[in-house]
Short mmCIF file of C-alpha atoms in Angstrom, two decimals:
data_model
loop_
_atom_site.label_atom_id
_atom_site.label_comp_id
_atom_site.label_asym_id
_atom_site.label_seq_id
_atom_site.Cartn_x
_atom_site.Cartn_y
_atom_site.Cartn_z
CA MET A 1 -6.86 22.28 -41.17
CA LEU A 2 -9.50 20.67 -43.34
CA VAL A 3 -8.38 17.58 -45.22
CA LYS A 4 -9.45 19.17 -48.48
CA ASP A 5 -7.37 22.27 -47.86
CA LEU A 6 -4.39 20.15 -46.88
CA ILE A 7 -4.46 17.92 -49.91
CA THR A 8 -5.32 20.48 -52.58
CA ASN A 9 -2.89 23.22 -51.48
CA CYS A 10 0.30 21.09 -51.17
CA ASP A 11 2.96 20.81 -53.76
CA TYR A 12 2.06 17.40 -55.50
CA GLU A 13 5.62 16.58 -56.43
CA LYS A 14 6.53 16.74 -52.74
CA VAL A 15 3.40 14.82 -51.79
CA TRP A 16 4.18 12.07 -54.19
CA GLU A 17 7.82 11.92 -53.04
CA ASN A 18 6.54 11.21 -49.53
CA MET A 19 3.96 8.75 -50.80
CA TYR A 20 6.47 6.88 -52.77
CA ASN A 21 9.03 6.63 -49.88
CA ASP A 22 6.27 5.61 -47.37
CA PHE A 23 4.19 3.20 -49.39
CA PHE A 24 5.65 2.21 -52.80
CA LYS A 25 9.44 2.18 -52.46
CA GLY A 26 11.02 -1.30 -52.25
CA LYS A 27 7.80 -3.05 -53.14
CA ASN A 28 7.28 -5.30 -56.10
CA TYR A 29 5.93 -2.74 -58.48
CA THR A 30 7.25 -2.10 -62.07
CA ASP A 31 8.30 1.37 -63.14
CA GLU A 32 5.22 1.50 -65.35
CA LYS A 33 2.92 0.79 -62.37
CA ILE A 34 4.67 3.40 -60.24
CA ALA A 35 4.17 5.94 -62.98
CA TYR A 36 0.52 4.92 -63.27
CA PHE A 37 -0.02 5.35 -59.47
CA LYS A 38 1.66 8.80 -59.63
CA ASP A 39 -0.61 10.06 -62.43
CA ALA A 40 -3.76 8.40 -61.11
CA ILE A 41 -3.30 10.05 -57.62
CA LYS A 42 -2.83 13.41 -59.21
CA LEU A 43 -6.08 12.95 -61.08
CA ALA A 44 -7.75 11.99 -57.84
CA ILE A 45 -6.65 15.25 -56.28
CA ASP A 46 -8.01 17.20 -59.31
CA GLU A 47 -11.41 15.47 -58.68
CA MET A 48 -11.13 16.27 -54.90
CA ARG A 49 -10.75 20.06 -55.75
CA THR A 50 -14.26 20.03 -57.27
CA ILE A 51 -15.91 18.54 -54.14
CA ASP A 52 -17.61 20.74 -51.68
CA ALA A 53 -16.28 20.23 -48.28
CA LYS A 54 -18.49 21.23 -45.40
CA PRO A 55 -16.56 21.21 -42.13
CA GLN A 56 -17.25 18.25 -39.73
CA PRO A 57 -15.53 19.35 -36.47
CA GLU A 58 -16.93 16.17 -34.78
CA TRP A 59 -14.19 14.10 -36.63
CA LEU A 60 -10.43 14.34 -36.33
CA ILE A 61 -7.62 12.56 -38.22
CA VAL A 62 -4.25 12.06 -36.46
CA VAL A 63 -1.23 11.14 -38.53
CA SER A 64 1.51 9.37 -36.76
CA GLU A 65 4.48 7.01 -37.00
CA SER A 66 3.83 3.45 -35.61
CA TYR A 67 5.82 0.36 -35.02
CA ASP A 68 4.83 -2.76 -37.00
CA ASP A 69 3.47 -5.13 -34.27
CA LEU A 70 3.14 -8.08 -36.64
CA THR A 71 6.93 -8.25 -37.14
CA PRO A 72 8.11 -7.09 -33.70
CA ASN A 73 11.79 -7.95 -34.04
CA SER A 74 12.18 -5.78 -37.14
CA LYS A 75 11.42 -2.52 -35.19
CA ASP A 76 10.18 -1.09 -38.50
CA LYS A 77 8.08 1.99 -38.43
CA PHE A 78 5.45 3.10 -40.88
CA MET A 79 3.21 6.07 -41.29
CA GLU A 80 -0.46 5.66 -40.55
CA SER A 81 -3.54 7.82 -39.97
CA TYR A 82 -6.30 7.36 -37.31
CA LEU A 83 -9.77 8.71 -37.39
CA TYR A 84 -11.49 9.58 -34.08
CA LYS A 85 -14.73 11.15 -32.88
CA THR A 86 -13.92 14.24 -30.89
CA GLU A 87 -16.46 13.33 -28.39
CA ASP A 88 -14.68 10.03 -27.80
CA ILE A 89 -11.37 11.83 -27.33
CA LYS A 90 -13.01 14.12 -24.72
CA SER A 91 -14.21 11.08 -22.72
CA LEU A 92 -10.98 9.11 -22.87
CA GLY A 93 -10.15 7.82 -19.45
CA VAL A 94 -6.85 7.80 -17.56
CA ASP A 95 -4.33 4.97 -18.24
CA SER A 96 -2.51 4.57 -14.93
CA VAL A 97 0.14 2.20 -16.42
CA VAL A 98 1.14 4.70 -19.11
CA GLU A 99 0.72 7.79 -16.70
CA ASN A 100 3.09 6.18 -14.08
CA GLY A 101 5.64 5.11 -16.69
CA ILE A 102 5.39 1.38 -15.72
CA ASN A 103 7.87 -0.77 -17.51
CA VAL A 104 6.03 -3.72 -19.22
CA SER A 105 9.11 -5.33 -20.78
CA ASP A 106 9.03 -8.18 -18.40
CA TRP A 107 5.29 -8.74 -18.50
CA ASN A 108 4.24 -12.18 -19.82
CA GLU A 109 1.57 -12.70 -22.49
CA ASP A 110 -1.35 -13.17 -19.98
CA LYS A 111 -0.52 -10.02 -18.08
CA LEU A 112 -0.31 -8.05 -21.26
CA LYS A 113 -3.64 -9.39 -22.53
CA GLU A 114 -5.20 -8.53 -19.26
CA TYR A 115 -3.87 -4.96 -19.48
CA PHE A 116 -5.23 -4.49 -23.10
CA ARG A 117 -8.63 -5.77 -21.96
CA ASN A 118 -8.81 -3.23 -19.18
CA LYS A 119 -7.08 -0.19 -20.52
CA PRO A 120 -9.11 2.88 -21.57
CA PHE A 121 -10.74 2.17 -24.90
CA ILE A 122 -11.26 4.48 -27.82
CA GLN A 123 -12.52 3.57 -31.26
CA SER A 124 -10.36 4.43 -34.24
CA TRP A 125 -12.35 4.40 -37.51
CA GLY A 126 -11.25 3.55 -41.04
CA TYR A 127 -12.15 5.88 -43.95
CA GLU A 128 -10.86 4.10 -47.02
CA PHE A 129 -14.44 3.02 -47.82
CA SER A 130 -16.02 6.48 -47.10
CA GLU A 131 -17.27 9.09 -49.52
CA TRP A 132 -14.53 11.46 -50.30
CA LYS A 133 -16.75 14.51 -49.52
CA ASP A 134 -17.04 13.25 -45.93
CA THR A 135 -13.29 12.69 -45.39
CA LEU A 136 -12.39 15.91 -47.17
CA SER A 137 -14.71 17.77 -44.67
CA MET A 138 -12.88 16.40 -41.63
CA TYR A 139 -10.02 18.09 -39.81
CA VAL A 140 -6.35 17.07 -39.44
CA TRP A 141 -4.86 17.53 -35.96
CA ASP A 142 -2.57 20.54 -35.90
CA GLY A 143 -0.10 18.52 -33.93
CA SER A 144 0.31 16.04 -36.76
CA LEU A 145 1.18 18.97 -39.05
CA GLU A 146 3.71 20.17 -36.52
CA GLU A 147 5.34 16.79 -36.13
CA ASN A 148 5.44 16.12 -39.82
CA THR A 149 5.43 18.20 -42.99
CA LYS A 150 2.12 19.02 -44.62
CA GLU A 151 3.14 16.91 -47.69
CA LYS A 152 3.94 13.90 -45.46
CA CYS A 153 0.40 14.12 -43.86
CA ALA A 154 -1.30 14.75 -47.18
CA GLY A 155 0.40 11.62 -48.60
CA VAL A 156 -0.65 9.38 -45.80
CA ILE A 157 -4.31 10.50 -45.95
CA LEU A 158 -4.26 10.33 -49.78
CA PHE A 159 -3.09 6.70 -49.58
CA GLU A 160 -6.07 5.76 -47.55
CA LEU A 161 -8.51 7.89 -49.68
CA THR A 162 -7.26 6.18 -52.88
CA TYR A 163 -6.91 2.69 -51.44
CA CYS A 164 -10.01 1.40 -53.21
CA GLY A 165 -9.73 3.58 -56.33
CA PHE A 166 -8.52 6.81 -57.94
CA SER A 167 -11.98 8.36 -58.38
CA GLN A 168 -15.10 8.41 -56.30
CA GLU A 169 -16.77 6.28 -58.97
CA GLN A 170 -14.03 3.61 -58.72
CA VAL A 171 -14.24 3.67 -54.94
CA ASN A 172 -18.00 3.23 -54.97
CA GLU A 173 -17.75 0.31 -57.44
CA ARG A 174 -14.95 -1.38 -55.26
CA VAL A 175 -16.93 -0.91 -52.08
CA ASN A 176 -20.03 -2.35 -53.51
CA GLU A 177 -17.99 -5.28 -54.83
CA ILE A 178 -16.42 -5.95 -51.33
CA PHE A 179 -19.55 -5.50 -49.28
CA SER A 180 -22.11 -7.19 -51.54
CA ARG A 181 -20.88 -10.79 -50.84
CA ASP A 182 -19.25 -12.76 -48.15
CA THR A 183 -16.93 -15.75 -48.33
CA GLU A 184 -19.73 -18.04 -49.13
CA GLY A 185 -21.01 -15.86 -51.96
CA LYS A 186 -24.13 -14.81 -50.00
CA ALA A 187 -25.19 -11.25 -50.97
CA HIS A 188 -25.52 -8.55 -48.31
CA SER A 189 -26.75 -5.07 -48.37
CA LEU A 190 -24.49 -2.22 -47.24
CA GLU A 191 -26.90 -1.55 -44.36
CA GLU A 192 -26.63 -5.16 -43.21
CA LEU A 193 -22.81 -5.11 -43.30
CA GLU A 194 -22.73 -1.73 -41.55
CA GLU A 195 -24.62 -3.28 -38.63
CA VAL A 196 -22.04 -6.09 -38.47
CA PHE A 197 -19.08 -3.74 -38.50
CA ASP A 198 -20.67 -1.42 -35.92
CA GLY A 199 -20.75 -4.31 -33.51
CA GLU A 200 -17.93 -5.55 -31.40
CA LEU A 201 -15.42 -8.07 -32.96
CA ASP A 202 -14.75 -11.39 -31.21
CA ASP A 203 -11.01 -11.52 -31.05
CA GLU A 204 -11.10 -15.29 -30.78
CA LYS A 205 -12.40 -15.31 -34.30
CA ILE A 206 -9.64 -13.06 -35.78
CA ASP A 207 -6.91 -15.17 -37.09
CA ILE A 208 -3.66 -13.15 -37.10
CA LYS A 209 -0.41 -14.98 -37.92
CA ILE A 210 2.51 -13.72 -36.03
CA GLU A 211 5.85 -15.36 -36.42
CA GLU A 212 7.24 -14.34 -32.98
CA ASP A 213 5.91 -14.90 -29.46
CA LEU A 214 2.60 -13.03 -29.09
CA SER A 215 4.00 -11.31 -25.95
CA GLU A 216 6.57 -9.50 -28.05
CA SER A 217 3.91 -8.32 -30.51
CA LEU A 218 1.77 -7.07 -27.61
CA LYS A 219 4.71 -5.18 -26.21
CA ILE A 220 5.06 -3.37 -29.60
CA SER A 221 1.27 -2.62 -29.52
CA TYR A 222 1.91 -1.16 -26.05
CA LEU A 223 4.57 1.13 -27.40
CA ASN A 224 2.21 2.33 -30.21
CA TRP A 225 -0.47 2.91 -27.56
CA VAL A 226 1.85 4.98 -25.35
CA ILE A 227 2.60 7.20 -28.48
CA MET A 228 -1.12 7.55 -29.34
CA TYR A 229 -2.25 8.01 -25.81
CA ASP A 230 0.04 10.90 -25.31
CA ARG A 231 -1.38 12.48 -28.52
CA LEU A 232 -4.94 11.82 -27.58
CA LYS A 233 -4.44 13.42 -24.07
CA LYS A 234 -2.94 16.53 -25.76
CA ILE A 235 -5.93 16.71 -28.00
CA GLN A 236 -8.22 16.19 -25.06
CA LYS A 237 -6.76 19.20 -23.38
CA GLU A 238 -7.08 21.31 -26.52
CA LEU A 239 -10.70 20.33 -27.00
CA THR A 240 -11.51 21.14 -23.29
CA LEU A 241 -9.97 24.58 -23.70
CA GLU A 242 -12.07 25.17 -26.83
CA ASP A 243 -15.19 24.40 -24.90
#
């Protein structure tokens, strides 16, 4: 199903109920702010209805529940969406650790790091900075719509689409604001920054503060990977049958 068809054909009250429970409930927002979010997202959907969505089958969004690997002891889950290129899914290799059901619970940090360095890699893309017309033209995996309600999936995707603003104009302004300068105030063009983001990130330069032992966080990351690997292999089979 196209993202546009999903978002614009759902009952908004049910979509908002899911969005509220997944992303706003229990957070430090006033009732006035919550009411503003609800009205602003509805207006965003109204704008999305006017956008021409030309199908892009080369992209696929998967909506899934994940564990929070930054607070591993909480075992909290949250809804998230993942954007993949279908060609990348088709070429995904075999993970023998997952396929053989190997228990990693007693693996130490070094062994877990080695596993993650060598496991099959697939790029997941963000779309919160993208043009709405592009994301609305992408497809949502049918399996996500079977595992969750349409309203749940629509809410998760809408949260990403409106992360930087509640209209395409607001999103563009926010994107330009974010990508036009770095921490030293030096201006960059969008093209220059796209080249940076397209390159590989050096994980030694990424500072993530984790309260617990890193090995516990990596074990949660492994659980999330097992869940997603299973979905990706199902999609891979579906895409192969279509070919």
